[in-house]
Structures are given as structure tokens and as C-alpha cells.
Amino acid sequence: MTETTPVDRPLHREPLVRRLLRGRWSHVLRISAWAGLLAACTAAYGALAGPALRALFGGGGLRWPVWLAPHLPPPPDLETLRLALPAIIVAVALVKALAFHRHAVGLARLGQTVVADLRRTVHRRVLRLPPDLMLALGLGDLVSRMTHDAAAAERLLVDGVAAVLRDGLQAIALIAVCIALDPWLALVAFAVYPLAFWPVARFARRLRRAAGDAHAETGAMGLELTDQLGRLALIQLSGAGAWAEARFARVVDAVRVAVVRSVRIRAFASPFTEVLGAAALAGTLIYAAGRVADGQTAPENVIGFFAALMMLYQPIKGLVRAQEVIQPGRAALARIADVLERSERLPVGGNAAPPTGAPVIELCGVRAERGGRTVLDGLDLRLEPGRITALLGPNGSGKTTTAWLVAGLMAPVDGTIRIDGRPLETLDAERWRAGIGWVTQGLDVGRGTLRENVLFGDPEGGGQRLDTIAQRVGLDRVVARLPEGWQTPLGDGGAGLSGGERQRVALARALVRAPTVLVLDEPDAHLDAEAIEALRAALPTVARGRTVLLITHDAAVAALADAVVRLGEAA
């Protein structure tokens, strides 16, 4: 049974951040506790500042604030305070250092764990997307969502949400100190200060929109780059270098404009808020001076009050700066959620086990659509064990679509598909697909050793049959000429092999799992004349004990089949 993480359970529109943290609330509580201790230590500095300075340099003993004095024990005398104060300061500093360390380490661990789960979940979801949708979304854009956007999501949690928690707790603790030292002065200060931060919400909305545009343009850049690199030889052979450079320059410039716009909003928000905060502080100072002159509050209370108020500036500014991370992170999460919440997915089938031997496959009155158009309409097809059935027709006539229907990569709009008389949708779809050997037009030979490519997806299974299968498909001569034999590393796209050699690798990979169903999609597309003859000679052996579907537009190749079904022109 496939393991699931908290992210990929069907939770409808539940916020993705909540999904990411599901099952990790005990970790979050521990981090919050360390953040609370850090806030308490920060507030302790502000609480100690005014009374200590008064006692040490003002010539008088320590005095509690008037409204708190009835509820507190008598303050220590001057000598006791002078002896205890250094130890108290060092103790507070040590506790704060410990709290900071544990908070930072716990936060980093949580962030990395969450982003790793997020990437695994997006990857798992992408593996279950229908092939057509995968192509429509674009490989470069999907890669951008799993890398760039996932990293932004991590920053959202570590530098955004966590900063709000840490700085928010510090702000609350310092505000409590201010209220304790002088409630009336606190009332004035906190009536004026919120006016300094009213632009934050407006800046946050603008920043989120700008960040979303930047992420979208970055995804488009990845899409364009992936497309061009995949067609590099065509660009070079067509003399289209200038055209490609101009296209890429346009998307790079779009990224630059979007990012600069986001930075411009971010760069204006912080200093603008700082100026308004300074104006609020100046007004509070004027009011405090009047209270001291009238004898309404003690000087040490004002000193402690403004020490706490000045310390409050950093967490408040941190809350503002957190928006610079939160808003891009929210935009990134929205792009990731777009993939996770898509309703389209591969057919999952039922719980019934597929046949253990070569099955009879029947398509009855099947209608299928791709890209909004009907590709097959009323198709009747019967594939029998031990026989090769060829689909012959021009491009776009539905040959590959038929193979996808047989493999359960898509569901028909109408009609039924039966496997040994049972509806395909009742079978376990993953086990059914695992029993199909498939040779695609694109060959799908990638980076890794020759052995890893042949045993793709099942490195331990079938290895003992490698040499036998290699001889059957003519791959043994390729192994013999390569410098490291089966362990020879291949580059992207099977670089280091010819087209015909890559075809042999694809054939060997299709056979190594001893499939009961074999789909050959244009198997002669990359072969020379000698290799085509070898393939023709091998086909009867390959088909023995299997149900074989041969897709081709070449009548000569189709003639090798036991039955030929002609599909009409594309609609």
C-alpha cells in the first residue's frame, strides 16, 4: 500500500499550511515554548533597565510602580541590588541564548522536514497526473514548482510564520512590561503606534500579487528553457539561435520586471513604516516628559518604559519584514496547491488482481477524447494471447490513445474495456500497468548506467535474465562494445547510444519483467535496415505467451502481425 503524508490526503480546501503541519503540532508547541521563553527574557531586559538605573545612579532605592507596589514584596535595598543585578543579567542572557538556540534548531528541523514532505507529495501527485495534463502544464513549470516554489514555502514557515510567532510573543511581552510600568503612558503610546502600521495590510496585498507574478514568470522561464534544451539540436540545425535567444531574453526580462516590482514594494514598505513609527515615538516622548514634570510617574518608570518601547521596535519591524517572506510564500503555496488539488488523475481501478497469464483484451464501442476533441468513436477491438495485433493508421488517428486506454492511463468517455471478460476499472490499476511491457516512440532512455536503464523502476527484478534478453533483441553487441559493459554511464536522452541502440534498450526494458501484455509503439522508428530485419525475426518469439499490440503507420511492419486494424483519418 502506498504511504501517504499529511499533505496529500483529500482535505478539499483546507489551508495547505495546516495540512503541512498536521501531525507535527507537538513539534510546533515545543518551538512555541522556546519562543515564549525567548520573549520573556527579552522583556526582562526592559523591566530591569529603569529601576536598576535609578537605584544605581539616582541616589535612591528601588521603587515598584505605584499601582503594582501593593501586590509585590518590598523591593531589595541598594546594596543587595548591586550584588544581585550582574548575576541576574548573566542568568537572563544564558537562558535567552539557550532559548534562541533551541528555537532556531527546532525551527530549521521542522522547516526541512515539511519542505521534504511537500516535495515528495508533489512528486507523488505528478506521477499520478494523466500524460496529456503533464504535457499541458509543462515540465519546466512543474520543476519550478517543486524546487523554487517549495523553497519559498519553506521560507514562509521558517522565516515567515515562525517569525510572526517569535516576534509576536516578544511584542506581547514587551507591551506587558510597558503597561506594568505606566498604564497611562502605554495607553497613549499604543493608541498612536497602530497608526504607524496601518499601511502594512495594504502593502501585504500588493506584495502578494507581485510575488505571485514573479513566481509565474519564473515558472514560464523554466518551461521555455526546458523546451529549448530539449530541442537544442533542432535549434542548431535550423540556424534558429537568434530566434531562441530572443524568446529566452523576453521571458528573462519578464522575470526581471516582476522581481524588481516585488522588491520595489518590499523596499518601500519597511522604511515607510519606520518613519511613521519614529513619528509616533516622538509624540509619546513629549507626553512622557509632561507626566514626569507633573510628578505623575517616576523617572525610572519612564526609562524602563522607553527601553521596552525601543526594544519593541525590533519585533514590530520583524513582523513587517515577515510579510516580505509570507506573501511570496503564499503565492508559491498557491501554485503548489494548484497541482495537489487538481481533480485529474490516472484511473485507479478497483481491488481485483489482474490475470497472471496473457489476457484477452476487448474494447467495445469505445469513445475517447483528448484535448477537447474526439479521437476514437465507437472503436471495437479484440487482442488475443499469443497473437500480434497491429494498429495501422496516420498520425492523430488514435493509435497511441488506444494503447493508453488498454494500459489504463486514461478512461474512455463511452464504451467498455474488458480484460478476460472483467471490466478494466475493477482491476488494480497499478498492478495491471506493471504487467505491461511498453516500447514508446520517445524511447525514454535517460541518465544512468545501461543496466539501470534496462532495469528501470525495478533494479533487483529480472537482472538474472539480462544477458538472455540482450541476445534476443540484439543488445548484446552494444554491451560488448561499450567500455564498461552494463555499467557504462549514459547521458541525458541516452547520449552515447545511437537511435537504433536506444531502441534495443527500450525493447530489453519492456521484456525484462516478463510482461503478459506488450505494447510496441512504432518499434522500427529508430532502426536501420539490418536492425529492422532482426526485429521482424524476433517478433514471433517476443509475442509467444503474450498479448501484443503493435502500433505503426508502416504497412510493411503491420504485415508482420496476425491481425491488422486500420484506424481512420484524424478528426
Coordinates of C-alpha atoms in Angstrom, one line a residue:
M1 CA 0.0 0.0 0.0
T2 CA 1.4 3.4 -0.9
E3 CA 2.4 5.5 2.1
T4 CA 0.7 8.9 2.4
T5 CA 1.8 12.0 4.1
P6 CA -0.4 14.7 5.8
V7 CA -0.2 16.8 2.7
D8 CA -1.8 14.5 0.1
R9 CA -4.9 13.3 1.9
P10 CA -8.1 14.6 0.3
L11 CA -8.8 17.6 2.5
H12 CA -10.7 19.7 0.0
R13 CA -10.0 23.4 0.6
E14 CA -8.2 23.1 4.0
P15 CA -5.3 25.6 4.0
L16 CA -2.1 24.0 2.8
V17 CA -0.1 25.3 5.7
R18 CA -2.4 23.5 8.1
R19 CA -2.0 20.3 6.1
L20 CA 1.8 20.7 6.2
L21 CA 1.7 20.9 10.0
R22 CA -0.8 18.1 10.6
G23 CA 0.7 15.5 12.9
R24 CA 3.5 17.9 13.9
W25 CA 1.7 20.1 16.4
S26 CA 3.8 18.7 19.3
H27 CA 6.9 20.0 17.5
V28 CA 5.2 23.3 16.9
L29 CA 4.3 23.6 20.6
R30 CA 7.9 22.9 21.6
I31 CA 9.1 25.6 19.3
S32 CA 6.5 28.0 20.6
A33 CA 7.6 27.3 24.2
W34 CA 11.2 28.2 23.3
A35 CA 9.9 31.3 21.5
G36 CA 7.9 32.2 24.6
L37 CA 10.9 31.8 26.9
L38 CA 12.9 34.0 24.4
A39 CA 10.2 36.6 24.6
A40 CA 10.2 36.6 28.4
C41 CA 14.0 37.1 28.5
T42 CA 13.8 40.0 26.1
A43 CA 11.0 41.6 28.2
A44 CA 13.2 41.1 31.4
Y45 CA 15.8 43.4 30.0
G46 CA 13.3 46.1 29.6
A47 CA 11.8 45.6 33.0
L48 CA 15.2 45.8 34.7
A49 CA 16.5 48.8 32.9
G50 CA 14.7 51.8 34.5
P51 CA 14.5 50.7 38.2
A52 CA 18.2 49.4 38.1
L53 CA 19.5 52.7 36.7
R54 CA 17.5 54.7 39.3
A55 CA 18.8 52.5 42.1
L56 CA 22.5 52.5 41.0
F57 CA 22.9 56.1 39.8
G58 CA 19.9 58.1 41.0
G59 CA 20.8 58.1 44.7
G60 CA 17.6 56.3 45.9
G61 CA 16.3 52.9 46.5
L62 CA 14.4 50.8 44.1
R63 CA 10.7 51.6 43.8
W64 CA 8.0 49.4 42.3
P65 CA 5.4 51.2 40.1
V66 CA 2.7 52.7 42.3
W67 CA -0.1 50.5 41.0
L68 CA 1.9 47.3 41.4
A69 CA 3.5 48.1 44.8
P70 CA 0.6 46.7 47.0
H71 CA 0.9 43.4 45.2
L72 CA 4.7 42.9 45.4
P73 CA 7.1 42.2 48.2
P74 CA 9.3 45.1 49.5
P75 CA 12.0 46.0 46.9
P76 CA 15.6 45.0 47.7
D77 CA 17.9 47.6 49.2
L78 CA 20.6 49.2 47.2
E79 CA 23.4 47.0 48.4
T80 CA 21.5 43.8 47.7
L81 CA 20.5 45.0 44.2
R82 CA 24.1 46.0 43.4
L83 CA 25.3 42.5 44.2
A84 CA 22.4 40.6 42.6
L85 CA 22.0 42.6 39.4
P86 CA 25.1 41.3 37.5
A87 CA 24.1 37.7 38.3
I88 CA 20.5 38.3 37.2
I89 CA 21.7 39.9 33.9
V90 CA 24.1 37.0 33.1
A91 CA 21.4 34.4 34.0
V92 CA 18.9 36.1 31.8
A93 CA 21.4 36.2 28.9
L94 CA 22.3 32.5 29.3
V95 CA 18.6 31.5 29.4
K96 CA 17.9 33.7 26.3
A97 CA 20.9 32.2 24.5
L98 CA 19.6 28.6 25.2
A99 CA 16.1 29.5 24.1
F100 CA 17.4 31.2 20.9
H101 CA 19.5 28.1 20.0
R102 CA 16.7 25.5 20.7
H103 CA 14.2 27.7 18.9
A104 CA 16.4 28.1 15.8
V105 CA 17.4 24.4 15.6
G106 CA 13.8 23.2 16.1
L107 CA 12.5 25.6 13.5
A108 CA 15.1 24.5 10.9
R109 CA 14.3 20.9 11.5
L110 CA 10.6 21.5 11.2
G111 CA 11.1 23.6 8.0
Q112 CA 13.3 21.0 6.3
T113 CA 11.0 18.1 7.3
V114 CA 8.0 19.9 5.9
V115 CA 9.5 21.0 2.7
A116 CA 10.9 17.5 2.1
D117 CA 7.4 16.1 2.6
L118 CA 6.0 18.7 0.4
R119 CA 8.3 17.9 -2.5
R120 CA 7.7 14.2 -2.1
T121 CA 4.0 14.8 -2.1
V122 CA 4.1 17.0 -5.2
H123 CA 6.3 14.4 -6.9
R124 CA 3.8 11.6 -6.0
R125 CA 0.9 13.7 -7.3
V126 CA 2.8 14.5 -10.5
L127 CA 3.4 10.8 -11.1
R128 CA -0.4 10.3 -11.0
L129 CA -1.3 13.0 -13.5
P130 CA -2.6 12.0 -16.8
P131 CA 0.1 12.2 -19.5
D132 CA -1.8 14.8 -21.5
L133 CA -2.2 17.1 -18.5
M134 CA 1.5 16.7 -17.7
L135 CA 2.4 17.9 -21.1
A136 CA -0.1 20.8 -20.9
L137 CA 1.3 22.0 -17.6
G138 CA 4.9 21.9 -18.9
L139 CA 7.8 20.1 -17.5
G140 CA 9.8 23.2 -16.7
D141 CA 6.9 24.8 -14.8
L142 CA 6.4 21.6 -12.8
V143 CA 10.1 21.5 -11.9
S144 CA 9.9 25.2 -10.8
R145 CA 7.0 24.4 -8.5
M146 CA 8.9 21.5 -6.9
T147 CA 12.1 23.5 -6.4
H148 CA 11.7 27.3 -6.4
D149 CA 8.2 27.3 -5.1
A150 CA 8.9 24.6 -2.5
A151 CA 11.9 26.6 -1.2
A152 CA 9.6 29.7 -0.9
A153 CA 7.2 27.6 1.1
E154 CA 9.9 26.6 3.5
R155 CA 10.9 30.3 3.9
L156 CA 7.2 31.0 4.6
L157 CA 7.3 28.6 7.5
V158 CA 10.8 29.2 8.9
D159 CA 11.2 33.0 8.2
G160 CA 7.6 34.0 7.9
V161 CA 5.1 32.2 10.2
A162 CA 7.7 31.3 12.8
A163 CA 9.0 34.9 12.8
V164 CA 5.4 36.1 13.4
L165 CA 5.2 33.7 16.3
R166 CA 8.6 34.7 17.8
D167 CA 8.3 38.4 17.2
G168 CA 4.7 38.4 18.1
L169 CA 5.4 36.8 21.5
Q170 CA 8.3 39.3 22.1
A171 CA 6.0 42.2 21.2
I172 CA 3.3 40.9 23.6
A173 CA 5.8 40.5 26.4
L174 CA 7.3 44.0 25.9
I175 CA 3.9 45.6 25.7
A176 CA 3.0 43.9 29.0
V177 CA 6.2 45.5 30.6
C178 CA 5.2 48.9 29.2
I179 CA 1.7 48.5 30.7
A180 CA 3.1 47.4 34.1
L181 CA 5.5 50.4 34.3
D182 CA 2.9 53.1 33.3
P183 CA -0.6 52.2 32.1
W184 CA -1.5 55.7 31.1
L185 CA 1.7 56.2 29.1
A186 CA 1.1 52.8 27.5
L187 CA -2.4 53.8 26.6
V188 CA -1.2 56.8 24.7
A189 CA 1.7 55.0 23.0
F190 CA -0.4 52.1 21.8
A191 CA -3.1 54.4 20.6
V192 CA -0.6 56.2 18.4
Y193 CA 1.6 53.4 17.3
P194 CA -1.0 51.3 15.4
L195 CA -1.5 54.3 13.1
A196 CA 2.1 53.8 12.1
F197 CA 1.5 50.3 10.9
W198 CA -1.8 50.7 9.1
P199 CA -0.1 50.6 5.6
V200 CA 1.2 47.1 6.3
A201 CA -2.0 45.3 5.3
R202 CA -2.2 47.3 2.0
F203 CA 1.5 46.6 1.3
A204 CA 0.9 42.9 2.0
R205 CA -1.8 42.6 -0.6
R206 CA 0.3 44.4 -3.2
L207 CA 3.3 42.3 -2.3
R208 CA 1.4 39.0 -2.6
R209 CA 0.2 39.9 -6.1
A210 CA 3.6 41.0 -7.2
A211 CA 5.2 37.8 -5.7
G212 CA 2.6 35.7 -7.5
D213 CA 3.5 37.3 -10.8
A214 CA 7.2 36.7 -10.1
H215 CA 6.7 33.0 -9.4
A216 CA 4.6 32.6 -12.5
E217 CA 7.2 34.3 -14.7
T218 CA 9.9 32.1 -13.1
G219 CA 7.9 29.0 -14.0
A220 CA 7.4 30.3 -17.6
M221 CA 11.2 30.8 -17.8
G222 CA 11.8 27.2 -16.7
L223 CA 9.3 26.0 -19.2
E224 CA 10.9 27.9 -22.1
L225 CA 14.4 26.7 -21.0
T226 CA 13.3 23.1 -20.8
D227 CA 11.7 23.3 -24.2
Q228 CA 14.8 24.9 -25.9
L229 CA 17.2 22.5 -24.3
G230 CA 15.1 19.5 -25.4
R231 CA 15.2 20.8 -28.9
L232 CA 18.8 22.1 -28.9
A233 CA 19.9 20.0 -31.9
L234 CA 16.9 21.3 -33.9
I235 CA 17.7 24.9 -33.0
Q236 CA 21.3 24.4 -34.1
L237 CA 20.4 22.6 -37.3
S238 CA 17.8 25.2 -38.2
G239 CA 20.0 28.2 -37.6
A240 CA 17.4 29.4 -35.1
G241 CA 19.9 30.5 -32.5
A242 CA 19.0 34.2 -32.8
W243 CA 15.3 33.3 -32.6
A244 CA 15.8 31.2 -29.5
E245 CA 17.9 33.9 -27.8
A246 CA 15.2 36.5 -28.4
R247 CA 12.5 34.2 -27.0
F248 CA 14.5 33.4 -23.9
A249 CA 15.5 37.1 -23.5
R250 CA 11.8 38.0 -23.4
V251 CA 11.0 35.6 -20.6
V252 CA 14.1 36.5 -18.7
D253 CA 13.2 40.2 -19.0
A254 CA 9.6 39.4 -17.8
V255 CA 11.1 37.7 -14.7
R256 CA 13.4 40.7 -14.1
V257 CA 10.5 43.1 -14.3
A258 CA 8.3 41.0 -12.0
V259 CA 11.0 40.5 -9.4
V260 CA 12.0 44.2 -9.4
R261 CA 8.4 45.2 -8.9
S262 CA 8.2 42.9 -5.9
V263 CA 11.4 44.2 -4.5
R264 CA 10.3 47.8 -5.0
I265 CA 7.1 47.3 -2.9
R266 CA 9.2 45.4 -0.3
A267 CA 11.8 48.1 -0.1
F268 CA 9.3 50.9 0.3
A269 CA 7.2 49.2 3.0
S270 CA 9.8 48.8 5.6
P271 CA 11.3 52.3 5.7
F272 CA 7.9 54.0 5.3
T273 CA 6.7 52.1 8.4
E274 CA 9.9 53.0 10.2
V275 CA 9.3 56.7 9.6
L276 CA 5.8 56.5 10.8
G277 CA 7.0 54.6 13.9
A278 CA 9.6 57.3 14.7
A279 CA 6.9 60.0 14.5
A280 CA 4.7 58.0 16.9
L281 CA 7.7 57.6 19.3
A282 CA 8.4 61.3 19.2
G283 CA 4.8 62.1 20.2
T284 CA 4.9 59.6 23.0
L285 CA 8.2 61.2 24.3
I286 CA 6.6 64.6 24.5
Y287 CA 3.7 63.2 26.5
A288 CA 6.0 61.3 28.9
A289 CA 8.1 64.4 29.6
G290 CA 4.9 66.2 30.7
R291 CA 4.0 63.3 33.1
V292 CA 7.4 63.3 34.7
A293 CA 7.3 67.1 35.1
D294 CA 3.9 66.9 36.8
G295 CA 5.1 64.1 39.1
Q296 CA 2.6 61.7 37.7
T297 CA 5.2 59.0 37.1
A298 CA 8.7 58.2 38.3
P299 CA 11.7 58.8 36.0
E300 CA 12.9 55.2 36.3
N301 CA 9.5 54.0 35.1
V302 CA 9.8 56.2 32.0
I303 CA 13.3 55.0 31.4
G304 CA 12.2 51.4 31.7
F305 CA 9.1 52.1 29.6
F306 CA 11.1 53.6 26.7
A307 CA 13.7 50.9 27.0
A308 CA 10.9 48.3 26.4
L309 CA 9.3 50.5 23.8
M310 CA 12.6 50.8 21.9
M311 CA 13.2 47.1 22.2
L312 CA 9.6 46.7 20.9
Y313 CA 10.7 48.3 17.6
Q314 CA 12.7 45.2 16.5
P315 CA 9.9 42.6 16.8
I316 CA 7.4 45.0 15.3
K317 CA 9.8 45.6 12.3
G318 CA 10.3 41.8 12.2
L319 CA 6.5 41.4 11.9
V320 CA 6.5 43.9 9.0
R321 CA 9.5 42.2 7.3
A322 CA 7.9 38.8 7.7
Q323 CA 5.3 39.9 5.1
E324 CA 8.2 40.0 2.6
V325 CA 8.5 36.3 3.1
I326 CA 4.9 35.4 3.8
Q327 CA 3.3 36.9 0.8
P328 CA 5.8 35.3 -1.8
G329 CA 5.4 32.1 0.2
R330 CA 1.6 32.2 0.0
A331 CA 1.9 32.8 -3.8
A332 CA 4.2 29.8 -4.0
L333 CA 1.9 27.6 -2.0
A334 CA -1.0 28.6 -4.2
R335 CA 1.0 27.3 -7.3
I336 CA 1.8 24.1 -5.4
A337 CA -1.8 23.7 -4.3
D338 CA -2.9 24.0 -7.9
V339 CA -1.1 20.8 -8.6
L340 CA -2.1 19.0 -5.4
E341 CA -5.8 19.9 -5.7
R342 CA -6.3 19.0 -9.4
S343 CA -9.1 16.5 -9.8
E344 CA -7.5 15.0 -12.9
R345 CA -5.6 11.8 -12.1
L346 CA -4.8 8.4 -13.6
P347 CA -7.6 5.9 -13.3
V348 CA -7.1 4.0 -10.0
G349 CA -9.2 1.0 -10.8
G350 CA -10.5 -1.5 -8.2
N351 CA -9.1 -4.1 -6.0
A352 CA -9.2 -7.2 -8.2
A353 CA -5.9 -8.8 -9.1
P354 CA -5.0 -8.8 -12.9
P355 CA -4.7 -12.0 -14.8
T356 CA -1.4 -13.9 -14.3
G357 CA -1.2 -15.0 -17.9
A358 CA -1.7 -13.3 -21.2
P359 CA -5.2 -12.0 -21.2
V360 CA -7.9 -11.4 -23.8
I361 CA -8.4 -7.6 -24.1
E362 CA -11.6 -6.3 -25.6
L363 CA -12.6 -2.7 -26.4
C364 CA -16.3 -2.4 -27.1
G365 CA -17.8 0.8 -28.6
V366 CA -15.1 2.9 -27.1
R367 CA -15.1 6.7 -27.5
A368 CA -12.2 8.7 -26.3
E369 CA -11.3 12.4 -26.2
R370 CA -8.0 14.2 -26.0
G371 CA -7.5 17.9 -25.9
G372 CA -11.3 18.5 -26.2
R373 CA -11.7 16.6 -29.4
T374 CA -12.9 13.1 -30.2
V375 CA -10.0 10.8 -31.2
L376 CA -11.8 7.5 -31.2
D377 CA -15.5 7.0 -31.7
G378 CA -17.1 3.5 -31.4
L379 CA -13.9 1.5 -31.6
D380 CA -14.3 -2.3 -31.3
L381 CA -11.0 -4.2 -30.9
R382 CA -10.0 -7.6 -29.6
L383 CA -6.5 -8.5 -28.6
E384 CA -5.8 -12.2 -28.1
P385 CA -3.0 -14.1 -26.3
G386 CA 0.0 -15.3 -28.4
R387 CA -1.1 -13.1 -31.3
I388 CA 0.2 -9.7 -32.6
T389 CA -2.5 -7.2 -33.4
A390 CA -1.3 -4.2 -35.4
L391 CA -3.0 -0.8 -35.3
L392 CA -2.3 0.9 -38.7
G393 CA -3.1 4.5 -39.4
P394 CA -1.8 8.0 -39.9
N395 CA -0.7 10.3 -37.1
G396 CA -3.6 11.5 -35.0
S397 CA -5.8 8.6 -35.8
G398 CA -5.9 7.4 -32.2
K399 CA -3.3 4.6 -32.2
T400 CA -1.4 5.8 -29.1
T401 CA -4.7 6.7 -27.5
T402 CA -5.8 3.1 -27.9
A403 CA -2.7 1.9 -26.2
W404 CA -3.2 4.4 -23.3
L405 CA -6.8 3.1 -22.9
V406 CA -5.5 -0.5 -22.8
A407 CA -2.9 0.4 -20.2
G408 CA -5.4 2.4 -18.0
L409 CA -3.6 5.7 -18.5
M410 CA -6.9 7.2 -19.4
A411 CA -10.6 6.2 -19.2
P412 CA -12.9 6.2 -22.2
V413 CA -15.7 8.7 -22.4
D414 CA -18.1 5.9 -23.5
G415 CA -17.8 2.2 -24.1
T416 CA -16.2 -0.6 -22.1
I417 CA -12.7 -2.2 -21.9
R418 CA -12.7 -5.8 -20.7
I419 CA -9.7 -8.0 -19.5
D420 CA -10.6 -11.7 -19.7
G421 CA -14.2 -10.6 -19.5
R422 CA -13.8 -8.4 -16.5
P423 CA -14.2 -4.6 -16.7
L424 CA -10.8 -2.9 -16.6
E425 CA -11.9 -0.5 -14.0
T426 CA -12.4 -3.4 -11.5
L427 CA -8.7 -4.3 -11.7
D428 CA -5.9 -2.9 -9.5
A429 CA -4.7 -0.3 -12.0
E430 CA -1.1 -0.1 -10.8
R431 CA -0.6 -3.9 -10.8
W432 CA -2.2 -4.0 -14.3
R433 CA 0.1 -1.4 -15.7
A434 CA 3.1 -3.1 -14.0
G435 CA 2.4 -6.2 -16.1
I436 CA 2.6 -4.3 -19.4
G437 CA 5.9 -4.0 -21.3
W438 CA 5.9 -0.8 -23.3
V439 CA 8.2 0.5 -26.0
T440 CA 7.4 4.2 -26.6
Q441 CA 8.2 6.3 -29.6
G442 CA 10.3 8.6 -27.4
L443 CA 12.3 5.5 -26.2
D444 CA 12.7 7.1 -22.7
V445 CA 16.3 6.3 -22.3
G446 CA 17.8 8.6 -19.6
R447 CA 20.8 9.3 -17.4
G448 CA 22.2 6.4 -15.6
T449 CA 24.1 3.2 -16.5
L450 CA 23.0 0.9 -19.3
R451 CA 21.9 -1.7 -16.7
E452 CA 19.9 0.9 -14.7
N453 CA 18.1 1.9 -17.9
V454 CA 17.1 -1.7 -18.7
L455 CA 16.1 -2.4 -15.1
F456 CA 14.3 0.9 -14.8
G457 CA 11.9 1.0 -11.8
D458 CA 12.9 -2.5 -10.7
P459 CA 16.7 -2.6 -10.2
E460 CA 16.6 -6.0 -8.5
G461 CA 14.0 -7.8 -10.5
G462 CA 14.8 -9.6 -13.7
G463 CA 18.6 -9.0 -13.5
Q464 CA 19.3 -12.7 -14.0
R465 CA 17.6 -12.6 -17.4
L466 CA 19.6 -9.6 -18.7
D467 CA 22.0 -11.5 -20.9
T468 CA 19.3 -13.7 -22.4
I469 CA 17.1 -10.8 -23.2
A470 CA 20.0 -8.8 -24.6
Q471 CA 20.8 -11.6 -27.1
R472 CA 17.1 -11.8 -28.1
V473 CA 16.9 -8.1 -29.0
G474 CA 20.4 -7.6 -30.3
L475 CA 21.6 -5.5 -27.3
D476 CA 24.4 -8.0 -26.5
R477 CA 26.6 -6.4 -29.3
V478 CA 26.0 -3.0 -27.8
V479 CA 27.1 -4.2 -24.3
A480 CA 30.2 -5.8 -25.8
R481 CA 31.4 -2.6 -27.5
L482 CA 30.8 -0.2 -24.6
P483 CA 33.9 0.4 -22.4
E484 CA 32.2 -0.7 -19.1
G485 CA 29.6 -3.0 -20.5
W486 CA 26.4 -3.0 -18.5
Q487 CA 27.9 -0.4 -16.1
T488 CA 28.6 2.2 -18.8
P489 CA 27.0 5.5 -17.8
L490 CA 24.7 7.2 -20.3
G491 CA 23.9 10.9 -20.6
D492 CA 20.6 12.6 -20.9
G493 CA 18.4 11.0 -23.5
G494 CA 20.7 8.0 -23.7
A495 CA 23.6 10.1 -25.0
G496 CA 26.4 7.7 -26.1
L497 CA 24.0 5.4 -28.0
S498 CA 22.6 5.6 -31.5
G499 CA 18.9 5.7 -32.2
G500 CA 18.8 2.0 -33.0
E501 CA 20.8 1.1 -29.9
R502 CA 18.4 3.1 -27.7
Q503 CA 15.5 1.2 -29.4
R504 CA 17.1 -2.1 -28.3
V505 CA 17.5 -0.8 -24.8
A506 CA 13.8 0.1 -24.8
L507 CA 12.9 -3.4 -26.1
A508 CA 15.0 -5.1 -23.5
R509 CA 13.4 -3.0 -20.7
A510 CA 9.9 -4.0 -21.9
L511 CA 10.8 -7.7 -21.8
V512 CA 12.9 -7.9 -18.6
R513 CA 9.8 -8.0 -16.4
A514 CA 8.3 -10.9 -18.3
P515 CA 5.1 -8.9 -19.1
T516 CA 1.9 -10.6 -20.1
V517 CA 1.0 -7.7 -22.4
L518 CA 3.4 -6.0 -24.7
V519 CA 2.8 -2.6 -26.5
L520 CA 5.2 -1.7 -29.3
D521 CA 4.7 1.9 -30.3
E522 CA 6.5 2.4 -33.7
P523 CA 9.2 -0.1 -32.7
D524 CA 11.0 0.4 -36.0
A525 CA 11.2 4.2 -35.8
H526 CA 14.9 4.4 -34.9
L527 CA 16.3 1.2 -36.5
D528 CA 18.4 0.8 -39.6
A529 CA 17.6 -1.9 -42.2
E530 CA 19.6 -4.6 -40.5
A531 CA 18.0 -3.9 -37.1
I532 CA 14.5 -3.9 -38.7
E533 CA 15.1 -7.3 -40.1
A534 CA 16.4 -8.5 -36.7
L535 CA 13.2 -7.1 -35.1
R536 CA 11.0 -8.8 -37.6
A537 CA 12.7 -12.1 -36.9
A538 CA 12.4 -11.6 -33.1
L539 CA 8.7 -10.6 -33.1
P540 CA 7.2 -14.1 -33.1
T541 CA 9.5 -15.1 -30.2
V542 CA 8.7 -11.9 -28.4
A543 CA 4.9 -12.5 -28.8
R544 CA 4.9 -16.0 -27.6
G545 CA 2.8 -16.3 -24.4
R546 CA 1.9 -12.6 -24.6
T547 CA -0.9 -10.3 -25.8
V548 CA 0.9 -7.9 -28.2
L549 CA -0.3 -4.6 -29.6
L550 CA 1.8 -3.3 -32.4
I551 CA 1.3 0.4 -33.3
T552 CA 2.7 1.6 -36.7
H553 CA 1.9 3.7 -39.7
D554 CA 4.1 1.4 -41.9
A555 CA 2.1 -1.2 -43.8
A556 CA 5.2 -3.4 -44.2
V557 CA 5.7 -3.6 -40.4
A558 CA 1.9 -4.2 -39.9
A559 CA 2.1 -7.1 -42.3
L560 CA 4.1 -9.0 -39.6
A561 CA 1.1 -9.1 -37.3
D562 CA -1.5 -11.8 -37.1
A563 CA -4.3 -9.2 -37.4
V564 CA -4.4 -5.6 -38.6
V565 CA -6.9 -3.0 -37.5
R566 CA -6.9 0.2 -39.6
L567 CA -7.8 3.4 -37.9
G568 CA -9.3 6.3 -39.9
E569 CA -8.0 9.8 -40.6
A570 CA -7.7 12.2 -37.6
A571 CA -10.9 14.0 -36.8

